[in-house]
mmCIF file of C-alpha atoms in Angstrom:
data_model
loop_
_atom_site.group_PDB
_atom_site.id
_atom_site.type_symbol
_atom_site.label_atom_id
_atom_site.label_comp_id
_atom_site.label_asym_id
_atom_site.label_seq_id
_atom_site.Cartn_x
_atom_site.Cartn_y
_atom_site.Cartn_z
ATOM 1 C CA UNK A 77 0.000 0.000 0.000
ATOM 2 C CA UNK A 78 2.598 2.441 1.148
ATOM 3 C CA UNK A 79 4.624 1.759 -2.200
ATOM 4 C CA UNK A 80 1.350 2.389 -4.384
ATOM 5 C CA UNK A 81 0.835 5.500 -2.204
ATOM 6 C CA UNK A 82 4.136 6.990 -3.154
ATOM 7 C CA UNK A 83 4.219 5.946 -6.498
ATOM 8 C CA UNK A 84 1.381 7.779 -7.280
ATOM 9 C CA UNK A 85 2.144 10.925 -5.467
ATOM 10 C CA UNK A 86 5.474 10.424 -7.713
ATOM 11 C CA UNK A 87 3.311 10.365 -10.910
ATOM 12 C CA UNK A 88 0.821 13.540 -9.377
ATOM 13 C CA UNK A 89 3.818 15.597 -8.806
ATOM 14 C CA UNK A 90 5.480 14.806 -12.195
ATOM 15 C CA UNK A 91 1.842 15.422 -13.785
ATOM 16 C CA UNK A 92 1.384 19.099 -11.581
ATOM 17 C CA UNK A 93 4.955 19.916 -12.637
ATOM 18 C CA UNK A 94 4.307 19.834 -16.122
ATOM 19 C CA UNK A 95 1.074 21.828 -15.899
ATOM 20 C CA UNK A 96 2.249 24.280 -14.006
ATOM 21 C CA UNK A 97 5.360 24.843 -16.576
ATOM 22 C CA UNK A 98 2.487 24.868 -19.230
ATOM 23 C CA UNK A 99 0.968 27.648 -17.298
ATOM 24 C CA UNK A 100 3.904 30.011 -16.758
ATOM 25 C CA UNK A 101 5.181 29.619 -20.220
ATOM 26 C CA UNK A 102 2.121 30.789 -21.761
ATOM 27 C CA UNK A 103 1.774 33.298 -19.325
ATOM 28 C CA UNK A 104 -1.830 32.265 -18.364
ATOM 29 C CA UNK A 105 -3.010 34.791 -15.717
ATOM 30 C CA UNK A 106 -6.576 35.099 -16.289
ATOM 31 C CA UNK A 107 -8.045 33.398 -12.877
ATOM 32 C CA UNK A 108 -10.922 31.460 -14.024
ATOM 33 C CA UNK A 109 -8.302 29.403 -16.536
ATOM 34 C CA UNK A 110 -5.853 29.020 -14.222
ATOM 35 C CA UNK A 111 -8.517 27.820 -11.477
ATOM 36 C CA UNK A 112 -9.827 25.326 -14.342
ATOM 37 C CA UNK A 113 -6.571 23.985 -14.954
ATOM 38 C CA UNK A 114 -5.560 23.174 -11.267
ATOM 39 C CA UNK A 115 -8.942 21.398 -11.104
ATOM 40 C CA UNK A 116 -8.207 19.279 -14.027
ATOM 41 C CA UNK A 117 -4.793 18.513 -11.816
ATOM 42 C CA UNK A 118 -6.664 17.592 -8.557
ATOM 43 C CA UNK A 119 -9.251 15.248 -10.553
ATOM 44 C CA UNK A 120 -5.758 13.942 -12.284
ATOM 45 C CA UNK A 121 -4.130 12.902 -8.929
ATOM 46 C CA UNK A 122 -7.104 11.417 -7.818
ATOM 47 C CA UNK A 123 -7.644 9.648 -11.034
ATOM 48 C CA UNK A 124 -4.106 7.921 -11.297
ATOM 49 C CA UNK A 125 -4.002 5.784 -8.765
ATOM 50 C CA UNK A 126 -6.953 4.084 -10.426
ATOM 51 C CA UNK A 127 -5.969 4.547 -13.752
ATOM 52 C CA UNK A 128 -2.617 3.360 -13.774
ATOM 53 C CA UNK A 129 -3.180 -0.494 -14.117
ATOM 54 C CA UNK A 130 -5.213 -0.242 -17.044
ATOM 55 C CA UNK A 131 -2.814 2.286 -18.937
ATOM 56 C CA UNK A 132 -0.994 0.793 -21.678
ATOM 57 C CA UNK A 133 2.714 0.830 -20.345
ATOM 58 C CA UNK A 134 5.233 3.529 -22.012
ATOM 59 C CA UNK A 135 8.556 1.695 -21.645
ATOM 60 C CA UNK A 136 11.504 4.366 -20.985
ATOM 61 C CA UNK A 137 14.814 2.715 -20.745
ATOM 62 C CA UNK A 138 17.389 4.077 -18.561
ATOM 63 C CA UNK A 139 20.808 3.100 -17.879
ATOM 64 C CA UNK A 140 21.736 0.694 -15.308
ATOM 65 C CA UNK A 141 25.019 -0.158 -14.302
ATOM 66 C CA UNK A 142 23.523 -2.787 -12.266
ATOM 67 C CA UNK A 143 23.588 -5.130 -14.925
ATOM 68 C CA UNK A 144 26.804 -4.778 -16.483
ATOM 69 C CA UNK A 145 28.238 -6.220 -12.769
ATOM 70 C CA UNK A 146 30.176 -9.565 -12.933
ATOM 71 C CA UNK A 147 29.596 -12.584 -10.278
ATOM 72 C CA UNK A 148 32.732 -14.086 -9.405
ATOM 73 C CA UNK A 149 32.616 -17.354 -7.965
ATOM 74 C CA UNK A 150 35.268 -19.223 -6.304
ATOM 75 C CA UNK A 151 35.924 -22.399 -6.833
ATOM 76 C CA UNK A 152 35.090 -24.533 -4.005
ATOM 77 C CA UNK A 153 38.744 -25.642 -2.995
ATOM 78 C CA UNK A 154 39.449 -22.202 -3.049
ATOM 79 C CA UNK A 155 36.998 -21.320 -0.965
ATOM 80 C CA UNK A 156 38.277 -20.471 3.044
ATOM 81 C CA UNK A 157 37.006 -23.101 5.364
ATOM 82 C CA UNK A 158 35.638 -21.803 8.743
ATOM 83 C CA UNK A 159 35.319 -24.091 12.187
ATOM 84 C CA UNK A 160 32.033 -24.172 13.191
ATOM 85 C CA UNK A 161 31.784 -21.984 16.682
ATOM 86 C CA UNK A 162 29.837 -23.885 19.523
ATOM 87 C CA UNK A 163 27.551 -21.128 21.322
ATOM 88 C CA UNK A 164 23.604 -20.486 20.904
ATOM 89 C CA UNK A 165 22.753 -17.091 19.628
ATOM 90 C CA UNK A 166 20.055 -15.374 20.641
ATOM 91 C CA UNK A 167 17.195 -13.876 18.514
ATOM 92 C CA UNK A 168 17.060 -10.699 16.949
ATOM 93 C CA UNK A 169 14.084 -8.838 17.386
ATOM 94 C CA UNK A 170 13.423 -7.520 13.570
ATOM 95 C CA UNK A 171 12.363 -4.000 13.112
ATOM 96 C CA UNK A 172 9.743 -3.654 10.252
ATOM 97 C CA UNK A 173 9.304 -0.266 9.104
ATOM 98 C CA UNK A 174 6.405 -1.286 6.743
ATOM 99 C CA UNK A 175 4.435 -2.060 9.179
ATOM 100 C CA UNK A 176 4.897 1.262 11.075
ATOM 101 C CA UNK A 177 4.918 3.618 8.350
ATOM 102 C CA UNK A 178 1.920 1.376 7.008
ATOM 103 C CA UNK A 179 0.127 2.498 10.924
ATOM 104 C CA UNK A 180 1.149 5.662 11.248
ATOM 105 C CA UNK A 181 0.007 7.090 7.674
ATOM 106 C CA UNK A 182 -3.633 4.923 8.459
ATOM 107 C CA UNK A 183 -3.756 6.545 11.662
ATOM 108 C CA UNK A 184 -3.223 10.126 10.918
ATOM 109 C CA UNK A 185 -5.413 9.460 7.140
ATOM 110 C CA UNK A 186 -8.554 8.082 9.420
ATOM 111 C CA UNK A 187 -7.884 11.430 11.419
ATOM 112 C CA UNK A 188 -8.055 13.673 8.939
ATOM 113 C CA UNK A 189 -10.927 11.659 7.599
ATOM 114 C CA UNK A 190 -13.144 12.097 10.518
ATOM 115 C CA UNK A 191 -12.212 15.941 10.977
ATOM 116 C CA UNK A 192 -13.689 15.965 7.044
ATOM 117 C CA UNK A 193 -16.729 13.693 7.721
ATOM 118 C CA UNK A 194 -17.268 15.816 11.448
ATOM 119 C CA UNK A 195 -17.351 18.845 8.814
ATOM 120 C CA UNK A 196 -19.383 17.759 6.247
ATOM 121 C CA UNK A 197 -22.434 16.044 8.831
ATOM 122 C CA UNK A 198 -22.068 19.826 10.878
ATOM 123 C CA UNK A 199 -22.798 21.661 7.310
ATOM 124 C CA UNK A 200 -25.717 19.024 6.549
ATOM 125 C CA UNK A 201 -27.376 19.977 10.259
ATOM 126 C CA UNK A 202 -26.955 23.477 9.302
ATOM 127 C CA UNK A 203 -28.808 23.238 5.872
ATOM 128 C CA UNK A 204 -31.652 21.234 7.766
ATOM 129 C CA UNK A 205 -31.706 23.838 10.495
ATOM 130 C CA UNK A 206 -31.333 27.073 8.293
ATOM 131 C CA UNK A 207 -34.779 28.906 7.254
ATOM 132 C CA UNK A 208 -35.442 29.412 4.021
ATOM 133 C CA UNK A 209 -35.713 33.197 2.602
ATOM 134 C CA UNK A 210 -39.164 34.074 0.644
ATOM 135 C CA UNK A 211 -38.344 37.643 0.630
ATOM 136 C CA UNK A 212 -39.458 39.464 -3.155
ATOM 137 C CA UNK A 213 -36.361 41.386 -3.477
ATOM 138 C CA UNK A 214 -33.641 38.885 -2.527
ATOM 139 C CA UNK A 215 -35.432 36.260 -5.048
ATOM 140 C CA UNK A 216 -35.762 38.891 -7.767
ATOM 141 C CA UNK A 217 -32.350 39.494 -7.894
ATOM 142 C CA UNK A 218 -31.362 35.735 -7.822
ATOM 143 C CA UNK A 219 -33.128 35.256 -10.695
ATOM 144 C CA UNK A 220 -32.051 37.679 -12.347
ATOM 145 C CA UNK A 221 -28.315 36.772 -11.750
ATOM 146 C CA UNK A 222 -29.085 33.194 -12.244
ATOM 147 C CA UNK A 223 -30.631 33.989 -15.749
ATOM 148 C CA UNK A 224 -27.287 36.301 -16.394
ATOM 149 C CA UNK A 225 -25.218 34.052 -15.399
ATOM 150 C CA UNK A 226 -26.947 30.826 -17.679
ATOM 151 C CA UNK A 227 -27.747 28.709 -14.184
ATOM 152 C CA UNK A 228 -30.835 26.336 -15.250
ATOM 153 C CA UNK A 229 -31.958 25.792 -12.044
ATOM 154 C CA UNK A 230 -31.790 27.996 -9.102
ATOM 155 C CA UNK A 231 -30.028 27.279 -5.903
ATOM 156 C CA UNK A 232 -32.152 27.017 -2.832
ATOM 157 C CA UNK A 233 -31.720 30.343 -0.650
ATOM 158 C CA UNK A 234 -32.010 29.907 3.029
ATOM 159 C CA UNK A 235 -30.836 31.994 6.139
ATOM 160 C CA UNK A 236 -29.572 31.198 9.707
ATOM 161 C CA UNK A 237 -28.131 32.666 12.705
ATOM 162 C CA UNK A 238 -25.265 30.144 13.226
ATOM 163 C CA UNK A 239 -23.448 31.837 10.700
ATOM 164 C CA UNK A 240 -21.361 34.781 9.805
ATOM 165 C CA UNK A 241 -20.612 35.270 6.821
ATOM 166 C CA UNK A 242 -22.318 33.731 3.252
ATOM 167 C CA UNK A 243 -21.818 30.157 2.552
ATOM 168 C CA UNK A 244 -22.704 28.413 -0.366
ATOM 169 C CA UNK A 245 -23.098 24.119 0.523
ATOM 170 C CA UNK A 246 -24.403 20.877 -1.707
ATOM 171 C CA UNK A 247 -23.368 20.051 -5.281
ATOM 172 C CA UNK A 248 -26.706 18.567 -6.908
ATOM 173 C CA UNK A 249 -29.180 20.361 -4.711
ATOM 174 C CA UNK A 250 -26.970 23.738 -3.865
ATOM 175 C CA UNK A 251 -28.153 26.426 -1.409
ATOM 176 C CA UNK A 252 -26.824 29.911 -0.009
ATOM 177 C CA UNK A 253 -27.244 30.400 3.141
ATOM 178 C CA UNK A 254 -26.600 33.926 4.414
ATOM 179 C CA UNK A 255 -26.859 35.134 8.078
ATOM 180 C CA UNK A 256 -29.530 36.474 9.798
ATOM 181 C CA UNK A 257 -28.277 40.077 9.290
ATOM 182 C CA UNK A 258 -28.756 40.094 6.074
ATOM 183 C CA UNK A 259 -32.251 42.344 6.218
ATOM 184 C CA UNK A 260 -30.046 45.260 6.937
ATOM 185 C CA UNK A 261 -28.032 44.869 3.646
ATOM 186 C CA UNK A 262 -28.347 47.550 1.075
ATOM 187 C CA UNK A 263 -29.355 46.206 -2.161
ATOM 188 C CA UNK A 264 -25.472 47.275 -3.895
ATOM 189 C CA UNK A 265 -24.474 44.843 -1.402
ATOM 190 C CA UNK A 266 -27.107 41.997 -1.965
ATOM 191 C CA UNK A 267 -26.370 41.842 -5.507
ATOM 192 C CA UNK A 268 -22.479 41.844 -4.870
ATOM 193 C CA UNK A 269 -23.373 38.840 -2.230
ATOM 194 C CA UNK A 270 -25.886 36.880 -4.540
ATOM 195 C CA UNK A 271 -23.585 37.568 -7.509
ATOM 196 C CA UNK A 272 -20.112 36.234 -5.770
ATOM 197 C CA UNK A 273 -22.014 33.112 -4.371
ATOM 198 C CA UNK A 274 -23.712 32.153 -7.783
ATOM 199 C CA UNK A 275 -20.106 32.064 -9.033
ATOM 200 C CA UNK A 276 -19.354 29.721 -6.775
ATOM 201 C CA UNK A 277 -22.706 27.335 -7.994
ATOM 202 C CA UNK A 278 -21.985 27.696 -11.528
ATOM 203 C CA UNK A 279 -18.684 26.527 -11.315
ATOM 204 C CA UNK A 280 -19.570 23.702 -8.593
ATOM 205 C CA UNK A 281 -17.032 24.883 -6.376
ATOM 206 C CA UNK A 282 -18.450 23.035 -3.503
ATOM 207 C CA UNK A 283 -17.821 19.395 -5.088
ATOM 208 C CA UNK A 284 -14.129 20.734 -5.872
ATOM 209 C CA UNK A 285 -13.142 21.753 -2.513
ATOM 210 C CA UNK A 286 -14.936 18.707 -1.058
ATOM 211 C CA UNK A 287 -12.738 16.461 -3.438
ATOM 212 C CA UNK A 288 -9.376 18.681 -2.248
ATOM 213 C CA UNK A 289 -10.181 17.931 1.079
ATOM 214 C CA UNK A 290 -10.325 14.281 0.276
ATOM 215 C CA UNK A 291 -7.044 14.467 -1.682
ATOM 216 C CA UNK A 292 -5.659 15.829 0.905
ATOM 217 C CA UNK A 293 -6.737 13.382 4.003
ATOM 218 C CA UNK A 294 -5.456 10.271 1.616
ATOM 219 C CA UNK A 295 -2.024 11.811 0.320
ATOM 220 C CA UNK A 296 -1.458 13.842 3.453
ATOM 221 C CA UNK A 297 2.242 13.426 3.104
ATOM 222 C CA UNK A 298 1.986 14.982 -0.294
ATOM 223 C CA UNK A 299 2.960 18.940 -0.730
ATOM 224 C CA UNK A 300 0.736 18.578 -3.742
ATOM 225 C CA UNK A 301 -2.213 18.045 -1.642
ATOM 226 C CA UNK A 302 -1.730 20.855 1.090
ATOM 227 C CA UNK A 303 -1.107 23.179 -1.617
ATOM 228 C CA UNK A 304 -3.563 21.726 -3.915
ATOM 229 C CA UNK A 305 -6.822 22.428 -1.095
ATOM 230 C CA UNK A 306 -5.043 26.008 -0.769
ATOM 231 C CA UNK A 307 -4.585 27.067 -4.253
ATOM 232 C CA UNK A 308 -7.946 25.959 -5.375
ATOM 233 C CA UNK A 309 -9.659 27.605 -2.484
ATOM 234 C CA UNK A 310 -7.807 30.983 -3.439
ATOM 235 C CA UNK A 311 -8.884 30.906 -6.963
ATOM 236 C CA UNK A 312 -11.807 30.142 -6.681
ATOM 237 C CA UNK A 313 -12.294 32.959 -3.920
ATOM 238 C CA UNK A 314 -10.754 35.426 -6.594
ATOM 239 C CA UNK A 315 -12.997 34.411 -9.499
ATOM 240 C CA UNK A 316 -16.046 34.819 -7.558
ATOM 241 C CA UNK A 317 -14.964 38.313 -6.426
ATOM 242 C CA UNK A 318 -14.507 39.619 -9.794
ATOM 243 C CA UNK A 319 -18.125 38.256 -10.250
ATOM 244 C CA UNK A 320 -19.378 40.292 -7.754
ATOM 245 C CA UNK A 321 -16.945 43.155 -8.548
ATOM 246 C CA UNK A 322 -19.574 42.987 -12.610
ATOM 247 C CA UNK A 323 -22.440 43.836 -10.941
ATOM 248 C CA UNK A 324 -20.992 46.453 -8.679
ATOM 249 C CA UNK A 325 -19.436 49.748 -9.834
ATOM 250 C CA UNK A 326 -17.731 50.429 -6.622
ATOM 251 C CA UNK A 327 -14.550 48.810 -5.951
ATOM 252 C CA UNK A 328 -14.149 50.467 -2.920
ATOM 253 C CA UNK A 329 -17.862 49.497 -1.077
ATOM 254 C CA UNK A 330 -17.041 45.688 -1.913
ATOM 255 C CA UNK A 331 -13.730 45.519 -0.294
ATOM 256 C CA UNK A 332 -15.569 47.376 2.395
ATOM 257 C CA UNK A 333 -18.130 44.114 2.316
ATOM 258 C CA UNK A 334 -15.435 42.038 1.949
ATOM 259 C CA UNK A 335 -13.618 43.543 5.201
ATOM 260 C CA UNK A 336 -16.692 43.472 7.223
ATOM 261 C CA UNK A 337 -17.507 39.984 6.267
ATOM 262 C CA UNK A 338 -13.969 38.787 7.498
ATOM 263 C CA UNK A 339 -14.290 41.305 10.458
ATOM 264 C CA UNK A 340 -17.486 39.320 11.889
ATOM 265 C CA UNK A 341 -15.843 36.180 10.971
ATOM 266 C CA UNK A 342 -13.174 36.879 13.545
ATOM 267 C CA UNK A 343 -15.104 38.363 16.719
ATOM 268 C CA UNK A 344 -17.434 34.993 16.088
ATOM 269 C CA UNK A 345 -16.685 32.474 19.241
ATOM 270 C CA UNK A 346 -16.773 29.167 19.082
ATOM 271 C CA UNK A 347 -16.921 28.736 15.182
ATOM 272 C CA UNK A 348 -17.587 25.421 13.165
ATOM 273 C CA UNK A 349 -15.409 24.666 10.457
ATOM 274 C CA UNK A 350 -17.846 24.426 7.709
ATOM 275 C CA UNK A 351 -17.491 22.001 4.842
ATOM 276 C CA UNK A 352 -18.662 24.824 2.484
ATOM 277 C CA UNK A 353 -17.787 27.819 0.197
ATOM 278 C CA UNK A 354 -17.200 30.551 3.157
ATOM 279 C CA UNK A 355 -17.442 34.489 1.488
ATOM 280 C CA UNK A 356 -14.469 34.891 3.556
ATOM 281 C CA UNK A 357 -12.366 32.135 4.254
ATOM 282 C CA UNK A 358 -9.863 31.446 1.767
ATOM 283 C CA UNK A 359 -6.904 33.709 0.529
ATOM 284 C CA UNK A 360 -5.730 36.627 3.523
ATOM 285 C CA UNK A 361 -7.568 39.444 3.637
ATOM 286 C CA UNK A 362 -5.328 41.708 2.356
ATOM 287 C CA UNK A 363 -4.252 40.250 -0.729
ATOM 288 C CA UNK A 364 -7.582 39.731 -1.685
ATOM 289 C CA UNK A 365 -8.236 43.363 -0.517
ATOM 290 C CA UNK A 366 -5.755 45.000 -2.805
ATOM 291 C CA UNK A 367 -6.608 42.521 -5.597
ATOM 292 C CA UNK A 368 -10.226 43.790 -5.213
ATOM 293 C CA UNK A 369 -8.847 47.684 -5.369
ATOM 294 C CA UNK A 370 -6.437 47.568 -8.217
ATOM 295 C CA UNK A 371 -8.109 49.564 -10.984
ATOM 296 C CA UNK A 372 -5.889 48.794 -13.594
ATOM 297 C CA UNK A 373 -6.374 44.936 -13.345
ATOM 298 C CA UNK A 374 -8.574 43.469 -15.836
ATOM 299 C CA UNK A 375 -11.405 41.053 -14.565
ATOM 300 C CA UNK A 376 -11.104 37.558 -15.191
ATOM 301 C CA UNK A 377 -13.980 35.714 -17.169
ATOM 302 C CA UNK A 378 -15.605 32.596 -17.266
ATOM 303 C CA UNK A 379 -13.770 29.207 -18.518
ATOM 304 C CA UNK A 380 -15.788 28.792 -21.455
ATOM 305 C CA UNK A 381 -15.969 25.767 -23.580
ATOM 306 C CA UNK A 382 -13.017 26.637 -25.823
ATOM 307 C CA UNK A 383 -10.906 27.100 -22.367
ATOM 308 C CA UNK A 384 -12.096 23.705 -21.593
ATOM 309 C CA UNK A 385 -11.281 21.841 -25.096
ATOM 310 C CA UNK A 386 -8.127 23.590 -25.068
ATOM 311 C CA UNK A 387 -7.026 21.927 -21.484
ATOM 312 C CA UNK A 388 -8.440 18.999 -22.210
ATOM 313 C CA UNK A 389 -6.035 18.458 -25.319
ATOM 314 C CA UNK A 390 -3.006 19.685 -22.959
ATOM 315 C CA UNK A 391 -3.856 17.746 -19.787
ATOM 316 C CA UNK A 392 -4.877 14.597 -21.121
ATOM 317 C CA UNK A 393 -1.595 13.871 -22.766
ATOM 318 C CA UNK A 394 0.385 14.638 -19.926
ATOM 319 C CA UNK A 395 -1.975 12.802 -17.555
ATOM 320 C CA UNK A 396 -1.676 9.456 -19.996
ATOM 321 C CA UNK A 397 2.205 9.813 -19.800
ATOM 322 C CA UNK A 398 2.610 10.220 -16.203
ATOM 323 C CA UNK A 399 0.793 7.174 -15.714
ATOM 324 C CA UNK A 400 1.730 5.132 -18.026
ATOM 325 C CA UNK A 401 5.958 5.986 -17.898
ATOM 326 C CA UNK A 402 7.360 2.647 -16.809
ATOM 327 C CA UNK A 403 11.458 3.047 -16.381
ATOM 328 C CA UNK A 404 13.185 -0.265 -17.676
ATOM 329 C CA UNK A 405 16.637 -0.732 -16.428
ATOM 330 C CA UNK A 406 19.181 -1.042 -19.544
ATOM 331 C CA UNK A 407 22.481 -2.479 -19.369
ATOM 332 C CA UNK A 408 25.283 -0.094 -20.606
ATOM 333 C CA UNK A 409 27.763 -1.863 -23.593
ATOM 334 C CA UNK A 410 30.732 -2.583 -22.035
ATOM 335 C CA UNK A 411 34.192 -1.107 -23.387
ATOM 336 C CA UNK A 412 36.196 -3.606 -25.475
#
């Protein structure tokens, strides 16, 4: 297990290498690609473990000194002659570090794993607890947005006082929840809300994060992983802000939302660590603050379906030869 394990974080990092390379020489900046593209990488790594037996092999062959080595054997007259010594010896005790690396990465993978279920069964009492929100103007505008933003059917808008800040939960039945405050929200400030959360539905940001997390409880010895769940999270923080920033024509009154948001986040006691899209958990404050402020920066858009058929022809390749690379040791001729 622990040798499949490292294998294919091997084959994940080799695969995340060369998309990342892709990325920085073609100077890809725009946020929604780049978020795209590190989601095809997550789905990757937690594809190739799977994949990998049924990949037709790519035979490499590297040199091996290995098998260039001559066996000399002695003949057996030659060969010294020892008197056999008359004492008992005692038995070594045999340390097995499969075993314990085997124990210690299940015991610290079934941690993580209950933190992530504890997580995702708190978020599921709050959506059955929450209240939903028939309020005319908050509806209005959802629709609105949803038609905008080509969302088929609607996410389910709720409200509860166990929260802070926005969150946006579920994949196939997705709902906003937004705090009980909300009433006293001006409606520049609804829309920039409703706006950054439906960018979060549309892209199905909840099923990616939920699938980081996973990633990350199984290859928790993996940099990729940790830095995987972060990245994503980022991204897909900033892509959802320039949303918001399209329907607002203030920079300065969102960041001011933004600020507030994270401002109540803090002086809240006793938080839960929800398995959902928080409004502001994610990237630091201030980077996302002066993001949100810099005039000059052009928003990022959409991954649209060219976007898509474009990373599908780079990923796909790479993903196949990651998995299927198979080094085959290859003697070196010998000099004459």
């Amino acid at each position: 297990m622990i040798s499949l394990l490292v294998e294919s974080t091997i084959r994940s990092l080799a695969f995340a290498g060369a998309i990342g390379l892709v990325l920085e020489v073609g100077r890809v900046r725009d946020v929604g690609t780049r978020l795209a593209a590190w989601t095809c990488v997550l789905y990757g790594a937690l594809l190739l473990p799977l994949a990998v037996p049924f990949l037709p092999p790519l035979p490499v062959h590297m040199p091996s000194r290995a098998a260039n080595q001559k066996v000399i054997v002695l003949p057996v007259a030659t060969q010294p002659t020892y008197r056999r010594a008359i004492f008992t010896e005692a038995p070594r005790v045999q340390f097995n570090w499969r075993t314990v690396a085997a124990d210690l990465y299940l015991a610290i993978a079934i941690g993580l794993l209950c933190r992530l279920a504890f997580g995702v069964f708190a978020t599921r009492r709050l959506r059955r607890a929450s209240r939903p929100v028939s309020d005319t103007r908050l509806q209005s505008i959802l629709s609105a947005q949803g038609l905008q933003a080509g969302i088929r059917k609607l996410p389910e808008l709720a409200e509860s006082s166990a929260l802070a800040v926005p969150i946006t939960i579920g994949w196939a039945r997705p709902s906003i929840i937004l705090p009980d405050s909300w009433r006293e929200w001006s409606d520049e400030k609804t829309e920039a809300v409703l706006a950054h959360e439906l960018s979060h539905v549309r892209r199905g940001d909840y099923a990616t994060l939920l699938a980081a997390s996973l990633y990350r409880c199984i290859f928790w010895f993996s940099p990729l992983a940790w830095w995987l769940d972060k990245q994503l999270r980022e991204l897909a923080e900033q892509a959802s802000d320039d949303s918001a920033l399209r329907v607002t024509t203030d920079r300065t009154h969102y960041a001011e939302v933004l600020l507030g948001f994270f401002k109540a986040l803090h002086n809240e006691r006793g938080r839960i660590r929800w398995q959902g899209v928080a409004m502001a958990r994610g990237a630091r404050a201030d980077r996302r603050i002066d993001r949100i402020l810099a005039e000059d920066r052009k928003l990022s858009t959409p991954a649209r379906w060219p976007v898509m058929a474009a990373l599908a022809a780079v990923t796909i390749p790479i993903l196949y030869l990651s998995g299927a690379f198979q080094p085959v040791a290859m003697a070196q001729p010998t000099p004459a």
